[in-house]
């Protein structure tokens, strides 16, 4: 099993450009998450999807949109990138069942917005 | 607002020293607690978790943590650190019934040989 995979690994954008970060998991997990990691701030939840067909805002959703394409895939879109969105983005998944909220993380996407 | 606090931002230890990293949370209900580790250039990995039962939990690589409900704390410990423990450590809390995790800001541990 590959676990949680993310593409791309690195990306540089200019202000105003758009892009989609891709995430897929092969663990048959119900729930998927997008976090951003900034120095000194830990991980902050952007959006999550408790199950296929549902999405919910997290702590820092502004400037982002998500799509839960199917059970395996959960994408994060930046419609008009801003320098404040320079960060490392992590996707995670979990079974989502009660008492089992261990989250498994992907390798991350390092995004720089100029 | 619910929050998770890690008061030690950067810890420097010599090999064989003992480690204790603090984690406090401000949730009022029943919680699940986690410690994750991020080695340089790698993604987060689970060190240990507490859901219920014995408040002293053991994880991988000799780490353990103690849940003290009265203090809203879940401190991470290791009796003797190694150079390979150099990493960033994150405490995370989930309120039972909710799906999202709230992470602390992380503690960067540097172990000197």
PDB file of N, CA, C and O in Angstrom, chain A residues 37-88:
ATOM      1  N   UNK A  37       1.011  23.842   7.059  1.00  0.00           N
ATOM      2  CA  UNK A  37       1.993  23.897   8.135  1.00  0.00           C
ATOM      3  C   UNK A  37       2.871  25.115   7.940  1.00  0.00           C
ATOM      4  O   UNK A  37       3.546  25.235   6.908  1.00  0.00           O
ATOM      5  N   UNK A  38       2.853  26.004   8.901  1.00  0.00           N
ATOM      6  CA  UNK A  38       3.662  27.204   8.864  1.00  0.00           C
ATOM      7  C   UNK A  38       4.558  27.229  10.089  1.00  0.00           C
ATOM      8  O   UNK A  38       4.168  26.760  11.163  1.00  0.00           O
ATOM      9  N   UNK A  39       5.755  27.790   9.954  1.00  0.00           N
ATOM     10  CA  UNK A  39       6.712  27.794  11.081  1.00  0.00           C
ATOM     11  C   UNK A  39       6.099  28.386  12.339  1.00  0.00           C
ATOM     12  O   UNK A  39       5.507  29.475  12.309  1.00  0.00           O
ATOM     13  N   UNK A  40       6.256  27.679  13.454  1.00  0.00           N
ATOM     14  CA  UNK A  40       5.775  28.182  14.739  1.00  0.00           C
ATOM     15  C   UNK A  40       4.284  28.106  14.945  1.00  0.00           C
ATOM     16  O   UNK A  40       3.775  28.532  15.979  1.00  0.00           O
ATOM     17  N   UNK A  41       3.561  27.554  13.965  1.00  0.00           N
ATOM     18  CA  UNK A  41       2.094  27.528  14.084  1.00  0.00           C
ATOM     19  C   UNK A  41       1.541  26.111  14.001  1.00  0.00           C
ATOM     20  O   UNK A  41       0.336  25.924  14.015  1.00  0.00           O
ATOM     21  N   UNK A  42       2.396  25.134  13.883  1.00  0.00           N
ATOM     22  CA  UNK A  42       1.902  23.768  13.808  1.00  0.00           C
ATOM     23  C   UNK A  42       1.109  23.542  12.535  1.00  0.00           C
ATOM     24  O   UNK A  42       1.305  24.203  11.524  1.00  0.00           O
ATOM     25  N   UNK A  43       0.178  22.614  12.600  1.00  0.00           N
ATOM     26  CA  UNK A  43      -0.691  22.314  11.465  1.00  0.00           C
ATOM     27  C   UNK A  43      -2.063  22.916  11.721  1.00  0.00           C
ATOM     28  O   UNK A  43      -2.623  22.747  12.801  1.00  0.00           O
ATOM     29  N   UNK A  44      -2.585  23.569  10.720  1.00  0.00           N
ATOM     30  CA  UNK A  44      -3.921  24.138  10.832  1.00  0.00           C
ATOM     31  C   UNK A  44      -4.807  23.524   9.764  1.00  0.00           C
ATOM     32  O   UNK A  44      -4.426  23.434   8.606  1.00  0.00           O
ATOM     33  N   UNK A  45      -6.003  23.155  10.185  1.00  0.00           N
ATOM     34  CA  UNK A  45      -6.926  22.470   9.301  1.00  0.00           C
ATOM     35  C   UNK A  45      -7.570  23.457   8.336  1.00  0.00           C
ATOM     36  O   UNK A  45      -8.133  24.474   8.746  1.00  0.00           O
ATOM     37  N   UNK A  46      -7.510  23.133   7.046  1.00  0.00           N
ATOM     38  CA  UNK A  46      -8.106  23.997   6.028  1.00  0.00           C
ATOM     39  C   UNK A  46      -9.538  23.527   5.736  1.00  0.00           C
ATOM     40  O   UNK A  46     -10.497  24.271   5.894  1.00  0.00           O
ATOM     41  N   UNK A  47      -9.662  22.294   5.301  1.00  0.00           N
ATOM     42  CA  UNK A  47     -10.943  21.654   5.020  1.00  0.00           C
ATOM     43  C   UNK A  47     -10.834  20.181   5.366  1.00  0.00           C
ATOM     44  O   UNK A  47      -9.739  19.625   5.381  1.00  0.00           O
ATOM     45  N   UNK A  48     -11.973  19.571   5.607  1.00  0.00           N
ATOM     46  CA  UNK A  48     -11.982  18.128   5.738  1.00  0.00           C
ATOM     47  C   UNK A  48     -13.242  17.557   5.098  1.00  0.00           C
ATOM     48  O   UNK A  48     -14.216  18.274   4.845  1.00  0.00           O
ATOM     49  N   UNK A  49     -13.191  16.257   4.877  1.00  0.00           N
ATOM     50  CA  UNK A  49     -14.311  15.535   4.289  1.00  0.00           C
ATOM     51  C   UNK A  49     -14.559  14.300   5.140  1.00  0.00           C
ATOM     52  O   UNK A  49     -13.728  13.397   5.167  1.00  0.00           O
ATOM     53  N   UNK A  50     -15.666  14.305   5.841  1.00  0.00           N
ATOM     54  CA  UNK A  50     -15.955  13.185   6.740  1.00  0.00           C
ATOM     55  C   UNK A  50     -16.269  11.912   5.960  1.00  0.00           C
ATOM     56  O   UNK A  50     -16.009  10.808   6.431  1.00  0.00           O
ATOM     57  N   UNK A  51     -16.832  12.072   4.804  1.00  0.00           N
ATOM     58  CA  UNK A  51     -17.158  10.914   3.969  1.00  0.00           C
ATOM     59  C   UNK A  51     -17.333  11.399   2.541  1.00  0.00           C
ATOM     60  O   UNK A  51     -17.428  12.605   2.282  1.00  0.00           O
ATOM     61  N   UNK A  52     -17.375  10.457   1.630  1.00  0.00           N
ATOM     62  CA  UNK A  52     -17.535  10.795   0.215  1.00  0.00           C
ATOM     63  C   UNK A  52     -18.794  11.637   0.046  1.00  0.00           C
ATOM     64  O   UNK A  52     -19.853  11.315   0.557  1.00  0.00           O
ATOM     65  N   UNK A  53     -18.643  12.765  -0.646  1.00  0.00           N
ATOM     66  CA  UNK A  53     -19.789  13.622  -0.912  1.00  0.00           C
ATOM     67  C   UNK A  53     -19.993  14.739   0.073  1.00  0.00           C
ATOM     68  O   UNK A  53     -20.873  15.583  -0.107  1.00  0.00           O
ATOM     69  N   UNK A  54     -19.190  14.778   1.137  1.00  0.00           N
ATOM     70  CA  UNK A  54     -19.339  15.847   2.132  1.00  0.00           C
ATOM     71  C   UNK A  54     -18.005  16.554   2.342  1.00  0.00           C
ATOM     72  O   UNK A  54     -16.938  15.921   2.303  1.00  0.00           O
ATOM     73  N   UNK A  55     -18.082  17.867   2.550  1.00  0.00           N
ATOM     74  CA  UNK A  55     -16.889  18.632   2.902  1.00  0.00           C
ATOM     75  C   UNK A  55     -17.280  19.673   3.950  1.00  0.00           C
ATOM     76  O   UNK A  55     -18.425  20.144   3.961  1.00  0.00           O
ATOM     77  N   UNK A  56     -16.315  20.018   4.797  1.00  0.00           N
ATOM     78  CA  UNK A  56     -16.572  21.014   5.840  1.00  0.00           C
ATOM     79  C   UNK A  56     -15.352  21.900   6.013  1.00  0.00           C
ATOM     80  O   UNK A  56     -14.218  21.457   5.828  1.00  0.00           O
ATOM     81  N   UNK A  57     -15.615  23.147   6.383  1.00  0.00           N
ATOM     82  CA  UNK A  57     -14.528  24.083   6.610  1.00  0.00           C
ATOM     83  C   UNK A  57     -13.816  23.768   7.913  1.00  0.00           C
ATOM     84  O   UNK A  57     -14.411  23.333   8.884  1.00  0.00           O
ATOM     85  N   UNK A  58     -12.509  24.028   7.881  1.00  0.00           N
ATOM     86  CA  UNK A  58     -11.718  23.910   9.085  1.00  0.00           C
ATOM     87  C   UNK A  58     -11.408  25.273   9.660  1.00  0.00           C
ATOM     88  O   UNK A  58     -12.216  26.195   9.579  1.00  0.00           O
ATOM     89  N   UNK A  59     -10.212  25.402  10.198  1.00  0.00           N
ATOM     90  CA  UNK A  59      -9.823  26.634  10.894  1.00  0.00           C
ATOM     91  C   UNK A  59      -9.486  27.776   9.931  1.00  0.00           C
ATOM     92  O   UNK A  59      -9.757  28.944  10.209  1.00  0.00           O
ATOM     93  N   UNK A  60      -8.882  27.443   8.768  1.00  0.00           N
ATOM     94  CA  UNK A  60      -8.385  28.489   7.856  1.00  0.00           C
ATOM     95  C   UNK A  60      -8.822  28.216   6.416  1.00  0.00           C
ATOM     96  O   UNK A  60      -8.003  28.007   5.528  1.00  0.00           O
ATOM     97  N   UNK A  61     -10.119  28.256   6.105  1.00  0.00           N
ATOM     98  CA  UNK A  61     -10.595  27.875   4.777  1.00  0.00           C
ATOM     99  C   UNK A  61     -10.521  28.971   3.714  1.00  0.00           C
ATOM    100  O   UNK A  61     -10.630  28.670   2.512  1.00  0.00           O
ATOM    101  N   UNK A  62     -10.341  30.232   4.123  1.00  0.00           N
ATOM    102  CA  UNK A  62     -10.433  31.332   3.154  1.00  0.00           C
ATOM    103  C   UNK A  62      -9.361  31.230   2.084  1.00  0.00           C
ATOM    104  O   UNK A  62      -8.177  31.062   2.377  1.00  0.00           O
ATOM    105  N   UNK A  63      -9.781  31.368   0.833  1.00  0.00           N
ATOM    106  CA  UNK A  63      -8.863  31.312  -0.294  1.00  0.00           C
ATOM    107  C   UNK A  63      -8.693  29.929  -0.880  1.00  0.00           C
ATOM    108  O   UNK A  63      -7.920  29.754  -1.835  1.00  0.00           O
ATOM    109  N   UNK A  64      -9.408  28.960  -0.325  1.00  0.00           N
ATOM    110  CA  UNK A  64      -9.288  27.564  -0.775  1.00  0.00           C
ATOM    111  C   UNK A  64     -10.659  26.976  -1.096  1.00  0.00           C
ATOM    112  O   UNK A  64     -11.659  27.376  -0.517  1.00  0.00           O
ATOM    113  N   UNK A  65     -10.646  26.008  -2.002  1.00  0.00           N
ATOM    114  CA  UNK A  65     -11.814  25.174  -2.236  1.00  0.00           C
ATOM    115  C   UNK A  65     -11.362  23.719  -2.294  1.00  0.00           C
ATOM    116  O   UNK A  65     -10.197  23.449  -2.585  1.00  0.00           O
ATOM    117  N   UNK A  66     -12.281  22.811  -2.024  1.00  0.00           N
ATOM    118  CA  UNK A  66     -11.935  21.394  -2.051  1.00  0.00           C
ATOM    119  C   UNK A  66     -12.981  20.615  -2.828  1.00  0.00           C
ATOM    120  O   UNK A  66     -14.116  21.066  -3.002  1.00  0.00           O
ATOM    121  N   UNK A  67     -12.548  19.446  -3.270  1.00  0.00           N
ATOM    122  CA  UNK A  67     -13.461  18.514  -3.940  1.00  0.00           C
ATOM    123  C   UNK A  67     -13.147  17.114  -3.463  1.00  0.00           C
ATOM    124  O   UNK A  67     -11.990  16.694  -3.527  1.00  0.00           O
ATOM    125  N   UNK A  68     -14.169  16.431  -2.970  1.00  0.00           N
ATOM    126  CA  UNK A  68     -13.990  15.002  -2.659  1.00  0.00           C
ATOM    127  C   UNK A  68     -14.494  14.258  -3.884  1.00  0.00           C
ATOM    128  O   UNK A  68     -15.670  13.994  -4.057  1.00  0.00           O
ATOM    129  N   UNK A  69     -13.553  13.905  -4.751  1.00  0.00           N
ATOM    130  CA  UNK A  69     -13.880  13.362  -6.063  1.00  0.00           C
ATOM    131  C   UNK A  69     -14.506  11.974  -5.952  1.00  0.00           C
ATOM    132  O   UNK A  69     -15.396  11.613  -6.722  1.00  0.00           O
ATOM    133  N   UNK A  70     -14.010  11.197  -5.041  1.00  0.00           N
ATOM    134  CA  UNK A  70     -14.511   9.845  -4.757  1.00  0.00           C
ATOM    135  C   UNK A  70     -13.941   9.462  -3.401  1.00  0.00           C
ATOM    136  O   UNK A  70     -13.333  10.313  -2.722  1.00  0.00           O
ATOM    137  N   UNK A  71     -14.072   8.221  -3.008  1.00  0.00           N
ATOM    138  CA  UNK A  71     -13.600   7.855  -1.671  1.00  0.00           C
ATOM    139  C   UNK A  71     -12.088   8.013  -1.550  1.00  0.00           C
ATOM    140  O   UNK A  71     -11.559   8.308  -0.494  1.00  0.00           O
ATOM    141  N   UNK A  72     -11.377   7.813  -2.644  1.00  0.00           N
ATOM    142  CA  UNK A  72      -9.912   7.818  -2.605  1.00  0.00           C
ATOM    143  C   UNK A  72      -9.302   9.205  -2.686  1.00  0.00           C
ATOM    144  O   UNK A  72      -8.222   9.432  -2.169  1.00  0.00           O
ATOM    145  N   UNK A  73      -9.958  10.124  -3.382  1.00  0.00           N
ATOM    146  CA  UNK A  73      -9.288  11.362  -3.772  1.00  0.00           C
ATOM    147  C   UNK A  73      -9.940  12.613  -3.174  1.00  0.00           C
ATOM    148  O   UNK A  73     -11.168  12.735  -3.151  1.00  0.00           O
ATOM    149  N   UNK A  74      -9.076  13.537  -2.750  1.00  0.00           N
ATOM    150  CA  UNK A  74      -9.534  14.771  -2.119  1.00  0.00           C
ATOM    151  C   UNK A  74      -8.588  15.874  -2.571  1.00  0.00           C
ATOM    152  O   UNK A  74      -7.426  15.884  -2.191  1.00  0.00           O
ATOM    153  N   UNK A  75      -9.078  16.794  -3.397  1.00  0.00           N
ATOM    154  CA  UNK A  75      -8.204  17.810  -3.963  1.00  0.00           C
ATOM    155  C   UNK A  75      -8.434  19.167  -3.302  1.00  0.00           C
ATOM    156  O   UNK A  75      -9.527  19.465  -2.814  1.00  0.00           O
ATOM    157  N   UNK A  76      -7.385  19.978  -3.317  1.00  0.00           N
ATOM    158  CA  UNK A  76      -7.413  21.321  -2.739  1.00  0.00           C
ATOM    159  C   UNK A  76      -7.076  22.315  -3.839  1.00  0.00           C
ATOM    160  O   UNK A  76      -6.043  22.178  -4.497  1.00  0.00           O
ATOM    161  N   UNK A  77      -7.921  23.312  -4.030  1.00  0.00           N
ATOM    162  CA  UNK A  77      -7.707  24.272  -5.108  1.00  0.00           C
ATOM    163  C   UNK A  77      -7.499  25.676  -4.563  1.00  0.00           C
ATOM    164  O   UNK A  77      -8.251  26.129  -3.676  1.00  0.00           O
ATOM    165  N   UNK A  78      -6.489  26.321  -5.119  1.00  0.00           N
ATOM    166  CA  UNK A  78      -6.257  27.737  -4.860  1.00  0.00           C
ATOM    167  C   UNK A  78      -6.678  28.473  -6.127  1.00  0.00           C
ATOM    168  O   UNK A  78      -6.069  28.290  -7.186  1.00  0.00           O
ATOM    169  N   UNK A  79      -7.726  29.257  -6.048  1.00  0.00           N
ATOM    170  CA  UNK A  79      -8.250  29.912  -7.242  1.00  0.00           C
ATOM    171  C   UNK A  79      -7.397  31.097  -7.669  1.00  0.00           C
ATOM    172  O   UNK A  79      -7.213  31.354  -8.847  1.00  0.00           O
ATOM    173  N   UNK A  80      -6.892  31.844  -6.706  1.00  0.00           N
ATOM    174  CA  UNK A  80      -6.076  33.023  -6.989  1.00  0.00           C
ATOM    175  C   UNK A  80      -5.028  33.119  -5.884  1.00  0.00           C
ATOM    176  O   UNK A  80      -5.278  33.692  -4.818  1.00  0.00           O
ATOM    177  N   UNK A  81      -3.864  32.521  -6.148  1.00  0.00           N
ATOM    178  CA  UNK A  81      -2.867  32.364  -5.092  1.00  0.00           C
ATOM    179  C   UNK A  81      -2.354  33.714  -4.589  1.00  0.00           C
ATOM    180  O   UNK A  81      -2.187  34.674  -5.363  1.00  0.00           O
ATOM    181  N   UNK A  82      -2.076  33.758  -3.295  1.00  0.00           N
ATOM    182  CA  UNK A  82      -1.525  34.947  -2.647  1.00  0.00           C
ATOM    183  C   UNK A  82      -0.264  34.555  -1.884  1.00  0.00           C
ATOM    184  O   UNK A  82      -0.139  33.393  -1.457  1.00  0.00           O
ATOM    185  N   UNK A  83       0.669  35.488  -1.695  1.00  0.00           N
ATOM    186  CA  UNK A  83       1.893  35.160  -0.948  1.00  0.00           C
ATOM    187  C   UNK A  83       1.618  34.572   0.435  1.00  0.00           C
ATOM    188  O   UNK A  83       2.408  33.754   0.926  1.00  0.00           O
ATOM    189  N   UNK A  84       0.506  34.942   1.056  1.00  0.00           N
ATOM    190  CA  UNK A  84       0.166  34.408   2.379  1.00  0.00           C
ATOM    191  C   UNK A  84      -0.149  32.911   2.341  1.00  0.00           C
ATOM    192  O   UNK A  84      -0.231  32.263   3.391  1.00  0.00           O
ATOM    193  N   UNK A  85      -0.313  32.379   1.140  1.00  0.00           N
ATOM    194  CA  UNK A  85      -0.584  30.952   1.005  1.00  0.00           C
ATOM    195  C   UNK A  85       0.699  30.134   0.804  1.00  0.00           C
ATOM    196  O   UNK A  85       0.626  28.907   0.610  1.00  0.00           O
ATOM    197  N   UNK A  86       1.825  30.791   0.833  1.00  0.00           N
ATOM    198  CA  UNK A  86       3.096  30.075   0.845  1.00  0.00           C
ATOM    199  C   UNK A  86       3.157  29.231   2.105  1.00  0.00           C
ATOM    200  O   UNK A  86       3.047  29.758   3.222  1.00  0.00           O
ATOM    201  N   UNK A  87       3.308  27.928   1.931  1.00  0.00           N
ATOM    202  CA  UNK A  87       3.222  27.027   3.069  1.00  0.00           C
ATOM    203  C   UNK A  87       3.561  25.609   2.608  1.00  0.00           C
ATOM    204  O   UNK A  87       3.800  25.366   1.421  1.00  0.00           O
ATOM    205  N   UNK A  88       3.576  24.702   3.551  1.00  0.00           N
ATOM    206  CA  UNK A  88       3.635  23.285   3.230  1.00  0.00           C
ATOM    207  C   UNK A  88       2.253  22.702   3.500  1.00  0.00           C
ATOM    208  O   UNK A  88       1.696  22.888   4.579  1.00  0.00           O
TER     209      UNK A  88
END
